[in-house]
Coordinates of C-alpha atoms and ligand atoms in Angstrom, one line a residue:
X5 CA 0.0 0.0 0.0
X6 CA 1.0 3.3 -1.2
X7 CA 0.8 6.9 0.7
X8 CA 0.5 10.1 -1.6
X9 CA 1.3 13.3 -0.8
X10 CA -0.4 15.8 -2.5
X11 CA -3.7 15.1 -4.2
X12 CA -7.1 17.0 -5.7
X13 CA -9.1 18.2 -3.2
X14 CA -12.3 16.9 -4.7
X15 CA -12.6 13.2 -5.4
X16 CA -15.7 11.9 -6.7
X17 CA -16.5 8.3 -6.7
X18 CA -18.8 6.5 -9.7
X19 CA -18.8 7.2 -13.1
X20 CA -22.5 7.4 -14.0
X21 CA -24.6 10.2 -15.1
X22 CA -24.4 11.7 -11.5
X23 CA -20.6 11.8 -11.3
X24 CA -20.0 13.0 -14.8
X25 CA -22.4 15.5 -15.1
X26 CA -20.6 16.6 -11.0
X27 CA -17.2 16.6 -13.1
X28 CA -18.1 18.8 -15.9
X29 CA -19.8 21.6 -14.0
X30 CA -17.3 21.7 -10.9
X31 CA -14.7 21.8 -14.5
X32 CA -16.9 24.8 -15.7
X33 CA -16.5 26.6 -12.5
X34 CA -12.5 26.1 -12.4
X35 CA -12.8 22.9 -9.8
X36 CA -10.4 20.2 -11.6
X37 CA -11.7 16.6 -9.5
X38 CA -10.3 13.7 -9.7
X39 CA -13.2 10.8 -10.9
X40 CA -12.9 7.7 -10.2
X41 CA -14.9 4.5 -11.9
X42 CA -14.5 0.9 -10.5
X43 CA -15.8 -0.3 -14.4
X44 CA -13.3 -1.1 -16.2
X45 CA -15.5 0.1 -19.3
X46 CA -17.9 2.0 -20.3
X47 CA -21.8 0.3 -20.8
X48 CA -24.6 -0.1 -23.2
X49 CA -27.6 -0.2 -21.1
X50 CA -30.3 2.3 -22.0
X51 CA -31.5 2.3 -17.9
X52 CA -32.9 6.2 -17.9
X53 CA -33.5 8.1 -20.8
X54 CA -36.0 11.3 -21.1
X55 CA -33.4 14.4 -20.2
X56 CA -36.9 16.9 -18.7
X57 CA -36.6 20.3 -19.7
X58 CA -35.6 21.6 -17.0
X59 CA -32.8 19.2 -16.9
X60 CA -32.2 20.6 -20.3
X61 CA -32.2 24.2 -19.4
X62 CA -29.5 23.3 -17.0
X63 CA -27.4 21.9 -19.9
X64 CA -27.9 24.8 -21.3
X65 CA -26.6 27.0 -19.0
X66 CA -24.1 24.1 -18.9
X67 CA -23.1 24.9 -22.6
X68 CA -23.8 21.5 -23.2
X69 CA -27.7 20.9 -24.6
X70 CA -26.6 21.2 -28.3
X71 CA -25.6 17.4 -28.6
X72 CA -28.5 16.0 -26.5
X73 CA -30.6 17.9 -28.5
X74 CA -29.0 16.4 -31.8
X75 CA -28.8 12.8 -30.6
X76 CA -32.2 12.2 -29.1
X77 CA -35.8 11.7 -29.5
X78 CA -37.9 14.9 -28.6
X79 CA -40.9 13.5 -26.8
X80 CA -43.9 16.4 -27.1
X81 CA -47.0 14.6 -25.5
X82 CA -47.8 10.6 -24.4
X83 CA -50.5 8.9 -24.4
X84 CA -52.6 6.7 -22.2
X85 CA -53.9 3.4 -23.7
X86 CA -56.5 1.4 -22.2
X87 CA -57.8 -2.0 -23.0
X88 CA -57.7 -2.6 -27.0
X89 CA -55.6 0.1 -27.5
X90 CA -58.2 2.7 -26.1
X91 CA -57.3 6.4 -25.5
X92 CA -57.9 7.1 -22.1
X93 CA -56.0 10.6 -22.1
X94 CA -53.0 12.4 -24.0
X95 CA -50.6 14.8 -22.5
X96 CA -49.0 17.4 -24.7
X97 CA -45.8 19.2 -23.3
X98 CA -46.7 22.6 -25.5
X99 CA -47.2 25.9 -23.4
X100 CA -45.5 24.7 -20.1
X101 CA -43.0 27.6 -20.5
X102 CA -39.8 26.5 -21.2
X103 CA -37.6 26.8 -24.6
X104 CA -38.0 22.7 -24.2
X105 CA -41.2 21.4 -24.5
X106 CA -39.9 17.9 -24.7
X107 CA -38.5 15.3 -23.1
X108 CA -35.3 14.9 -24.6
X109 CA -35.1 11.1 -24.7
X110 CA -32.0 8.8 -25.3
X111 CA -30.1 5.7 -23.6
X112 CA -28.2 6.6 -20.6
X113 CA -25.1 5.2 -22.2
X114 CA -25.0 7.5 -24.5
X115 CA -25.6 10.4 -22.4
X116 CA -22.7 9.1 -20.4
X117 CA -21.1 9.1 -23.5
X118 CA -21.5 12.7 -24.3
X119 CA -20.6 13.7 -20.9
X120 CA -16.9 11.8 -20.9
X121 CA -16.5 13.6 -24.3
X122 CA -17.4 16.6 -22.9
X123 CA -15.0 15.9 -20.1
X124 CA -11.9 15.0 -22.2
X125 CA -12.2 17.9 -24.2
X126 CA -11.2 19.7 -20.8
X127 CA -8.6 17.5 -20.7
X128 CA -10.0 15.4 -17.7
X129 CA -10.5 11.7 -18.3
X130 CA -12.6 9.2 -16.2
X131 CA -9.9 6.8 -14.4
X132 CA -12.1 3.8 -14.8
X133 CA -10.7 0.1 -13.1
X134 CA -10.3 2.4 -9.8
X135 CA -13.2 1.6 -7.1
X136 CA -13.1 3.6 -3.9
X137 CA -12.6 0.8 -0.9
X138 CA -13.2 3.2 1.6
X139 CA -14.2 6.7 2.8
X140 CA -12.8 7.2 6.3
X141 CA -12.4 10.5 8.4
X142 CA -8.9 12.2 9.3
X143 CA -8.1 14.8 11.6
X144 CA -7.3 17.2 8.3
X145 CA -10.2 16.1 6.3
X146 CA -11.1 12.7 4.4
X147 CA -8.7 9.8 3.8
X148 CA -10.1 7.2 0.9
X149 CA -8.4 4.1 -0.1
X150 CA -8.7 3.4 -3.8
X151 CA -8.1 0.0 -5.2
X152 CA -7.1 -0.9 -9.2
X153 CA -6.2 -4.2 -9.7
X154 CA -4.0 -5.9 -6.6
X155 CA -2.4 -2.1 -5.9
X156 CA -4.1 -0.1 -3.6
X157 CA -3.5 3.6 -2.5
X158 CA -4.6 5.8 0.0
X159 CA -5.2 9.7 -0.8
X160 CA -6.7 12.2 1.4
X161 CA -9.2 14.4 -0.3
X162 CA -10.8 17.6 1.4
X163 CA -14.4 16.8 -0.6
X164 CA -15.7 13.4 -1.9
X165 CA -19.1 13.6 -3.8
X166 CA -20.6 10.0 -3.7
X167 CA -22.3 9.2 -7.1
X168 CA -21.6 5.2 -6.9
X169 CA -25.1 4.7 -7.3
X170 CA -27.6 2.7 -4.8
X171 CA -25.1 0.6 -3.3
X172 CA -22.7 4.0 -2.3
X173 CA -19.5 3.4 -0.6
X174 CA -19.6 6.9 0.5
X175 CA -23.1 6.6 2.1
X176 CA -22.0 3.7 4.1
X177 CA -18.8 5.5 5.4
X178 CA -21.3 8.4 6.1
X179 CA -23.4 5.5 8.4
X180 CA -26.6 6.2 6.2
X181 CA -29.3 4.8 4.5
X182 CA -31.6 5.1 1.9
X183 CA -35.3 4.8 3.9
X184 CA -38.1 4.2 2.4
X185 CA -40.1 1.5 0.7
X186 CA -39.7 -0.5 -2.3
X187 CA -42.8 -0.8 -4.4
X188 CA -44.8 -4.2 -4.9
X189 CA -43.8 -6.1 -8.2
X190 CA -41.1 -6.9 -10.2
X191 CA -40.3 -5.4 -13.9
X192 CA -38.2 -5.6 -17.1
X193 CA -36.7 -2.8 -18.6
X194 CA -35.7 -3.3 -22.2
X195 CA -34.3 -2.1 -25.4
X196 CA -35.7 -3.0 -28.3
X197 CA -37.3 -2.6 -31.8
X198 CA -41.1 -2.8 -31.9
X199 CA -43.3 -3.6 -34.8
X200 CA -46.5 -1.9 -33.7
X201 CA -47.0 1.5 -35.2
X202 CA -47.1 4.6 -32.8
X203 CA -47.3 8.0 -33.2
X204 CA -44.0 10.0 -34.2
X205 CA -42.4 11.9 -30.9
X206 CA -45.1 10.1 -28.6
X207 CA -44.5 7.8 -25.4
X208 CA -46.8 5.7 -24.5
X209 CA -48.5 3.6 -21.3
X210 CA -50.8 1.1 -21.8
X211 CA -52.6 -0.7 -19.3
X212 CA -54.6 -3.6 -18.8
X213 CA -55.9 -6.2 -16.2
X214 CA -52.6 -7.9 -15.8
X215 CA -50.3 -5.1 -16.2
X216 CA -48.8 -2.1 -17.6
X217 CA -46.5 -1.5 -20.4
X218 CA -44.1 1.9 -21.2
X219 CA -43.4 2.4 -24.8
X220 CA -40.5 5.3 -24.8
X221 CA -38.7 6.3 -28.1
X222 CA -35.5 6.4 -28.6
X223 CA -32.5 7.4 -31.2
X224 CA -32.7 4.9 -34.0
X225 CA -36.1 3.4 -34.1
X226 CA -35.4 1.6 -31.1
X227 CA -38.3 1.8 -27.8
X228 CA -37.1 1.9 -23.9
X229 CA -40.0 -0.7 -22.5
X230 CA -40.9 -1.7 -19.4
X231 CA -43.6 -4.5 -18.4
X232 CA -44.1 -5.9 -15.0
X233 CA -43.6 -9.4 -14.6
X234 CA -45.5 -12.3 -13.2
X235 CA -44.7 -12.5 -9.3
X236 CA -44.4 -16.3 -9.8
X237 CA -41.5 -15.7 -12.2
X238 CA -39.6 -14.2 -10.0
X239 CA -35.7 -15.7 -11.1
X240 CA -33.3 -12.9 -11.9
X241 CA -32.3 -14.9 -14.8
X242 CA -33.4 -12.0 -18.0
X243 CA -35.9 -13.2 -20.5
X244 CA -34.7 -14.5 -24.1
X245 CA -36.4 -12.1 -26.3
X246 CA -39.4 -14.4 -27.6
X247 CA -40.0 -15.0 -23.8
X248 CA -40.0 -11.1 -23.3
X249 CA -41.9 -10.5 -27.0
X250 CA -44.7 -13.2 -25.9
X251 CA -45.1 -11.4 -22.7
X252 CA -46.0 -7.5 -24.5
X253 CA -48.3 -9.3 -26.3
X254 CA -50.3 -10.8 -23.5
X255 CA -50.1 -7.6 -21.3
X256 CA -51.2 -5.2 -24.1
X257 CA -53.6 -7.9 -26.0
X258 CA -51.9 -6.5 -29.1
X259 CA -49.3 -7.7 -31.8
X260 CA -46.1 -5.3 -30.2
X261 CA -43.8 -7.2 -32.2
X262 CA -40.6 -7.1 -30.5
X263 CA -37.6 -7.6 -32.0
X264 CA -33.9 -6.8 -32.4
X265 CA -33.3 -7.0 -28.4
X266 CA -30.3 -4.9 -27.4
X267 CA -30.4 -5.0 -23.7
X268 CA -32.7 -6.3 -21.0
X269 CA -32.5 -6.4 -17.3
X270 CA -34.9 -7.6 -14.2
X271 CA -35.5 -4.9 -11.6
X272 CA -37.4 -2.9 -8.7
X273 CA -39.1 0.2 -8.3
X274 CA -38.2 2.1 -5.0
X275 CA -39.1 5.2 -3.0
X276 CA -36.4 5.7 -0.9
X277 CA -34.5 9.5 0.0
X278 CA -31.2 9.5 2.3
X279 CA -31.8 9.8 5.9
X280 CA -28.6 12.7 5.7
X281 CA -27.2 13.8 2.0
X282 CA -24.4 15.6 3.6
X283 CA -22.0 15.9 6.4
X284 CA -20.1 18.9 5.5
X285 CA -17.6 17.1 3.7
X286 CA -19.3 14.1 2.0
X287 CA -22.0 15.1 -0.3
X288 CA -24.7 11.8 -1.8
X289 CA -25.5 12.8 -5.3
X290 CA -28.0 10.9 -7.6
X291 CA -29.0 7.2 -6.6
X292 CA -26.6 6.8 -3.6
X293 CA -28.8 9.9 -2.4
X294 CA -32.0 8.8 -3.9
X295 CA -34.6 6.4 -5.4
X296 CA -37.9 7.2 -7.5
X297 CA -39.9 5.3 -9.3
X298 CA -38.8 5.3 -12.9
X299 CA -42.6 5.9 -14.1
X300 CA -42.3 9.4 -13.2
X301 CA -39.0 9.4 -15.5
X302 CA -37.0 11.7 -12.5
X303 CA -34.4 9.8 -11.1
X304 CA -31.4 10.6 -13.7
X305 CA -32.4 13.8 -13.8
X306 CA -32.5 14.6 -9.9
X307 CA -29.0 12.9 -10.2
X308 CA -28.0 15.9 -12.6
X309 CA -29.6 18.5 -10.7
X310 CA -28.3 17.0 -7.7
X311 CA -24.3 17.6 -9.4
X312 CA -25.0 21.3 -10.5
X313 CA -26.3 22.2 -7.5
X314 CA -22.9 21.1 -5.4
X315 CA -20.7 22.0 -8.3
X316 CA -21.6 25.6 -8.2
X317 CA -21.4 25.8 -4.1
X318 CA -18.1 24.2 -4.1
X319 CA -16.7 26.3 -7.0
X320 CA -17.1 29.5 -4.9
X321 CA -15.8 28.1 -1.9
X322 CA -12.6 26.4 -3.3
X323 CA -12.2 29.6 -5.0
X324 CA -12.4 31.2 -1.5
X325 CA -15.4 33.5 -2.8
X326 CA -18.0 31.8 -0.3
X327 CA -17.9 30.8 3.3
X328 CA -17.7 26.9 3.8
X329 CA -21.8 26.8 5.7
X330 CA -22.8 27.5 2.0
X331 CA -22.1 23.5 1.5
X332 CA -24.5 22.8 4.1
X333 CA -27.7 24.2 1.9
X334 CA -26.7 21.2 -0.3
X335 CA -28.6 19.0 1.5
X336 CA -31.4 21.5 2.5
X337 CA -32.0 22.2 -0.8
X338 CA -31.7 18.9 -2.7
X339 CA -33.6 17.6 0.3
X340 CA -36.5 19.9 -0.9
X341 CA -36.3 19.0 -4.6
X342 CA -35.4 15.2 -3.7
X343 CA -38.5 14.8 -1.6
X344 CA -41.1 16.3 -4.2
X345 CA -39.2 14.7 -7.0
X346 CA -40.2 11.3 -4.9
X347 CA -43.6 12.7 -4.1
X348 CA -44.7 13.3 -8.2
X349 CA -43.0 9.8 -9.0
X350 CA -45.0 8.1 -6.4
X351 CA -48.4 10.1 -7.7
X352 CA -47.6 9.0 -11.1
X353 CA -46.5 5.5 -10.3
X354 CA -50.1 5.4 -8.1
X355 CA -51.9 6.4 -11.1
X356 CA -50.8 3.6 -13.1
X357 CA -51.2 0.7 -10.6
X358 CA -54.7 2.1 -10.0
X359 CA -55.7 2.3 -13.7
X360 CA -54.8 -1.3 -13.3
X361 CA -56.7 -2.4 -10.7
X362 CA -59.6 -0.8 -12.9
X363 CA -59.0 -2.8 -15.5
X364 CA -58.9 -6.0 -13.3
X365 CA -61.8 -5.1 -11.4
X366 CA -63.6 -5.4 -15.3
X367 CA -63.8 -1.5 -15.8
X368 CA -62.1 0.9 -18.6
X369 CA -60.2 3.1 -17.1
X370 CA -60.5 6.7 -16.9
X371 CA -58.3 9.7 -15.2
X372 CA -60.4 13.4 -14.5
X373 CA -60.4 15.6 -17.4
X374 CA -58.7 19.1 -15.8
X375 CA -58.8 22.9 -16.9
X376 CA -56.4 23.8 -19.5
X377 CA -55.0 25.5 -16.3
X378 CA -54.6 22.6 -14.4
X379 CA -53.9 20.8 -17.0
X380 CA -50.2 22.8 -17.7
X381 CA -49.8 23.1 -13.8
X382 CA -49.7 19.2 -13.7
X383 CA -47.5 18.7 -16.9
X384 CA -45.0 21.6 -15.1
X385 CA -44.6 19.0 -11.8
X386 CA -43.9 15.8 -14.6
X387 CA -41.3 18.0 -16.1
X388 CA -39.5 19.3 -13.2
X389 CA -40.4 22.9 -14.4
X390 CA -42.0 23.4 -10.6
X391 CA -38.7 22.1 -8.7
X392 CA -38.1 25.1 -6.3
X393 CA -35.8 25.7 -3.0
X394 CA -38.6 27.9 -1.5
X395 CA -37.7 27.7 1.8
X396 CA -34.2 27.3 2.1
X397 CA -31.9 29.2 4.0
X398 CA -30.1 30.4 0.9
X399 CA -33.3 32.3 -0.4
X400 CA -35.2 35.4 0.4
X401 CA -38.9 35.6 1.0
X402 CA -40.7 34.8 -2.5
X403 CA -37.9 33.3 -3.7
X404 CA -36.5 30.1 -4.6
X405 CA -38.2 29.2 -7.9
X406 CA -36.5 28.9 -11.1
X407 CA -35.7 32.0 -13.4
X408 CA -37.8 30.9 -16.4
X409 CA -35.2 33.2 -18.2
X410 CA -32.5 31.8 -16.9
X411 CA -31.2 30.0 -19.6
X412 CA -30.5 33.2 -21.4
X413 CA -28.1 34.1 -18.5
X414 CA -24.3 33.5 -19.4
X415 CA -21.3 32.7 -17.1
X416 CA -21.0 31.2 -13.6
X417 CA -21.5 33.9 -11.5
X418 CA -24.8 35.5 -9.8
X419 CA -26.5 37.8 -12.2
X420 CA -28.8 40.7 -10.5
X421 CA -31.4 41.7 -12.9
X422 CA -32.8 45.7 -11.8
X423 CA -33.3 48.7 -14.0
X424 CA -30.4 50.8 -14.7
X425 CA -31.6 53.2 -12.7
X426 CA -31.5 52.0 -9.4
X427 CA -29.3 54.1 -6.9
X428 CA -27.0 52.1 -5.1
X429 CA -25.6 49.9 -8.5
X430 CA -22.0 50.8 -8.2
X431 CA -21.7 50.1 -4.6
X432 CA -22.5 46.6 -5.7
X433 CA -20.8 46.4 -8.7
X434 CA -17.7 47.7 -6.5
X435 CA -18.6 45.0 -3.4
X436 CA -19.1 42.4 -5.7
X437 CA -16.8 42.7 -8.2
X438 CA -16.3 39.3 -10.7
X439 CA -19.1 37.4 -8.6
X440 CA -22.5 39.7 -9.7
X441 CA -23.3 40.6 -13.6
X442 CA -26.6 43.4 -13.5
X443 CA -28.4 43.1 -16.1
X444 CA -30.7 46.1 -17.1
X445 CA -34.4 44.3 -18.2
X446 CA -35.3 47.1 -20.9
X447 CA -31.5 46.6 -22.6
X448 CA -31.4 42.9 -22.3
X449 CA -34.7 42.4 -23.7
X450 CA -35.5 40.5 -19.7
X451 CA -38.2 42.9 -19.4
X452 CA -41.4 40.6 -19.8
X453 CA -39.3 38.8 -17.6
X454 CA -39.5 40.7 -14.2
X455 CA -42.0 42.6 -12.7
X456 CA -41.8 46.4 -12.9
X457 CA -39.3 48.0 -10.3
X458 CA -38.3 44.9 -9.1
X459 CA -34.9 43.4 -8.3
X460 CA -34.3 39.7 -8.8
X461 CA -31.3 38.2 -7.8
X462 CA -30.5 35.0 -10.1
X463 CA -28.0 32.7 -8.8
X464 CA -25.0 30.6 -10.5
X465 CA -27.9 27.4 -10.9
X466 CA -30.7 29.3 -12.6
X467 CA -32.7 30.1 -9.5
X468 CA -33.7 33.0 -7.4
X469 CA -31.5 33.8 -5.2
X470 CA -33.2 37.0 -3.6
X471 CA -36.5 39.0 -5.0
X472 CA -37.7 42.5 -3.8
X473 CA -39.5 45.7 -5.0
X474 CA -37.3 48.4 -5.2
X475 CA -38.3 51.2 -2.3
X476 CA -35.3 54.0 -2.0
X477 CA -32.3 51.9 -2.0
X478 CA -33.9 49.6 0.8
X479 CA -34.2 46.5 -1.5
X480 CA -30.3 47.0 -2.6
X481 CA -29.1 47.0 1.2
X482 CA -31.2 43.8 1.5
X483 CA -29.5 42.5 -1.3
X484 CA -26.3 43.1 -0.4
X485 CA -27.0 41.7 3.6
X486 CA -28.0 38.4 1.5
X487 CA -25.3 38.2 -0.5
X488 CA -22.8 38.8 2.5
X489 CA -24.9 36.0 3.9
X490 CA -22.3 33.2 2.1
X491 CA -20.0 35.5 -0.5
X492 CA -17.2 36.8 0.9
X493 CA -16.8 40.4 -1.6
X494 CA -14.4 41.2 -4.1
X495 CA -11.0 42.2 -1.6
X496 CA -12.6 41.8 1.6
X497 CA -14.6 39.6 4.5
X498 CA -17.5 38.6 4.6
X499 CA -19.8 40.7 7.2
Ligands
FAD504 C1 -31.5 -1.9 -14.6 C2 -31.9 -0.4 -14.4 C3 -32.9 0.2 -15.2 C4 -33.2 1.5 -15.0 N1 -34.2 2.1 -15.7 C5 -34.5 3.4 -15.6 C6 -35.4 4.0 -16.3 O1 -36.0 3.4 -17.2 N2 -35.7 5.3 -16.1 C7 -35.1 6.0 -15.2 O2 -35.3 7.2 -15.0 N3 -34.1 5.5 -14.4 C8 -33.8 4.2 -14.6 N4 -32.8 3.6 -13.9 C9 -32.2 4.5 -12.9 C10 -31.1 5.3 -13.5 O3 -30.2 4.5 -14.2 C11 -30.4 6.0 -12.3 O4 -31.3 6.9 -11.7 C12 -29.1 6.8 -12.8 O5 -28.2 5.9 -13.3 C13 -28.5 7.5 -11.6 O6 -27.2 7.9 -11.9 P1 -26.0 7.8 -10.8 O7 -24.9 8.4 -11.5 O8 -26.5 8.3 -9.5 O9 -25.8 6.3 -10.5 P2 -25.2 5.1 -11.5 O10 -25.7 5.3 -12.9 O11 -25.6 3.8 -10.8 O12 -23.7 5.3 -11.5 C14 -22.9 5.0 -10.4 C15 -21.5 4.6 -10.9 O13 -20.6 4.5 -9.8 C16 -19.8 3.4 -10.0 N5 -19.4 3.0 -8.6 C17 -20.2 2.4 -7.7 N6 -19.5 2.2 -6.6 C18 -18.2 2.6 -6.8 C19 -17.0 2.6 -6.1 N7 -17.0 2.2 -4.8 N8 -15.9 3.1 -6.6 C20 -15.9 3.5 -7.9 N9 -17.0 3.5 -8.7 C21 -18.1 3.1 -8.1 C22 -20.7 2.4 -10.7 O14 -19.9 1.4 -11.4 C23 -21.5 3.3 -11.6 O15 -20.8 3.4 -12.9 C24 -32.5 2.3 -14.0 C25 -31.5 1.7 -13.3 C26 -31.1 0.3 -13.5 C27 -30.0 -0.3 -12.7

């Protein structure tokens, strides 16, 4: 065993969307990690696939979106099939406000994929064959054993972010767990071609009296599919893919026509959060932190969110432009958007078992017919449009949500968006030199975007930071009190 002397300060462990996505944005805000990946290869397996939009707006920001956008499906509305193929309702994503009314849908390989390209074009490759044996604590911060082959080594590391997934070394050395419940039955998820016709940029459910069965495009003709399983065939052995075509047929009493199976795999649906995502110095990021059901298509992209949120807090204080207690709102405010990312899972995954149990019971299952109103309310909460850290510590009153504009905002610093001529600008501009970008509303063309004589802080992640009316220089003290609350200004110490 091998001691090393100097090493990265941040060491993230797991490869996966979670740990990638953690990589490039702590990259973007001049964090290099270290990123460790006990494969010793990349995979194939489609396992989560629709990127939301908000997800996408994040990308954005990211400068990342364009080749998402080029290599997947854009899914704009899905439909609900009953019994004989029966519409029993039809979403469409159109008007939900946001420059991505789609789900942006491919295999999670290949958005790995894009992320490691990403990566290595910044010069920072994934050092895959390497697993992470152990997190433990040191009097000078975090000492983690790595292991590649028969050679181990032991580096310290000031930060570890645990993406390893649901089994997550670092949760264990955190003495954690994910509680919760997993849900009844057991499920295939699959990759495949199918023969029956569908509708062009269209997902769709279909249930019946035995079952339920997700038909999600993807790049390439091909369909992600999932179909629950018989309880007495319970084996973990996968299906050969007649077994697995034979079995959409029965479910959907229609001719799916399976074919060309790339990848297939038995599994569980859970709802399970993290009983602590942080401990000042180990942060759990995507499925080490959390588990939803993949019905409500959220998990991978809470992992996401989950990595731009701590790569943005970390960035300014490694930089030394934030106090350390800004790490803490990590788990305050991914606790937030974890738990109601579990709460419109489960609501979507209860809504499919019980349109089952209809069907069994002999009816034809129907869901309420809302107000156009309600109606894009309810898409906004399936597309993670609605996630908000209302509440946190790190907000002011009325703040929290995301900056539908947001996208439009360049750079990785906060940007304050207030009319030009508000008294008090150059104080802040001074204060918070490199760290604050005002933006005037009439010049920038943000004006439809805030309310009349308001100021609205918009921090480094896309969401308001701080919102007030402007009142004789009162609102601009307020903002400055905030951001002293956790930025340390431009030259000087924070107050
Ligand atoms: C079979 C299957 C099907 C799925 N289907 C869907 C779906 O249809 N829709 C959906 O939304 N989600 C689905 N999911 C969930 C989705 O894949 C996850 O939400 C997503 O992968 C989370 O990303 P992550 O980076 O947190 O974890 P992961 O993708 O699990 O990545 C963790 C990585 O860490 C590595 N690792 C683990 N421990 C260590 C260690 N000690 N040292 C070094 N490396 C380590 C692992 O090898 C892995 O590469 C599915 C998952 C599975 C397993």
């Amino acid at each position: 065993m091998t001691t090393a002397s100097t090493e990265p300060t941040v060491l993230i462990v797991g490869a996966g969307p979670a740990g990638l996505f953690a990589a490039c944005e702590l990259v973007r805000h001049g964090v290099r990690p270290r990123l460790v990946e006990q494969r010793s290869a990349p995979h194939r397996e489609a396992r989560g696939t629709a990127l939301q939009p908000a997800v996408l707006e994040m990308l954005a920001r990211a400068g990342l979106v364009e080749p998402f956008l080029e290599a997947g499906v854009h899914i704009k509305h899905i439909q609900l099939l009953g019994p004989g193929l029966r519409e029993i309702a039809s979403e469409h994503f159109a008007g939900t406000g946001s420059p991505y009314e789609f789900q942006c849908s491919l295999p999670q390989w290949r958005t790995e994929a894009i992320l490691r390209t990403h990566l290595a074009d910044q010069g920072l490759d994934v050092e895959f064959g390497t697993e992470v044996a152990s997190v433990e604590d040191s009097a000078d911060g975090l000492r983690v054993t790595l292991t590649r082959g028969d050679k181990s080594e032991v580096v310290p590391a000031a930060y570890v972010l645990g993406a390893g997934g649901g089994h997550s070394v670092t949760r264990h050395s955190m003495h954690e767990h994910l509680a919760g419940e997993t849900y009844d039955g057991r499920y295939y998820v699959a990759d495949a071609r199918i023969g029956l016709a569908c509708p062009s940029e269209c997902a769709r459910l279909i249930v019946g009296p035995t079952a339920f069965v997700l038909l999600s495009p993807l790049p390439d003709d091909r369909w992600l599919i999932f179909v629950n399983r018989d309880e007495s065939d319970v084996g973990d052995r996968a299906p050969t893919e007649a077994e697995l075509a034979s079995l959409l047929d029965a479910r959907t009493d229609a001719v799916v026509a399976l074919h060309d199976l790339r990848w297939v795999s038995p599994f569980k649906m859970h709802k399970r959060l993290a009983t602590r995502l942080a401990d000042g110095r180990r942060f759990l990021l995507g499925d080490a932190a959390h588990l939803s059901s993949p019905l409500g298509g959220e998990g991978l992209n809470a992992a996401l969110m989950d990595a731009a949120d701590i790569a943005w807090k970390l960035g300014l204080v490694l930089r030394g432009a934030a106090t350390p207690p800004l790490l803490d709102s990590y788990a305050v405010e991914r606790g937030l958007a974890d738990q109601h990312v579990l709460k419109v899972s489960d609501e979507v995954h209860a809504m499919v078992t019980g349109l089952v149990a209809t069907c069994r019971g002999g009816g034809f299952p129907e869901v309420p017919v809302g107000t156009p109103q309600q109606n894009v309310m309810s898409s906004r909460r399936r597309l993670m449009l609605d996630v908000s850290y209302a509440g946190s510590v790190l907000v002011g009153p009325q703040a929290g949500d995301r900056f539908a504009a947001g996208h439009r905002l360049d750079g990785v610093g906060h940007h304050l968006i207030v009319s030009a001529k508000t008294a008090g600008l150059d104080r802040l501009r001074a204060r918070w030199h490199g760290m604050l970008s005002i933006v005037d509303p009439a010049k920038e063309g943000f004006a439809g975007a805030v309310p009349d004589r308001a100021a609205i802080l918009v921090r480094p992640d896309g969401f308001i930071g701080f919102r007030e009316v402007i009142r004789e220089g009162l609102a601009i003290d307020a903002l400055d009190a905030h951001l002293s609350s956790y930025l340390v200004p431009a030259g000087g110490t924070s107050s």
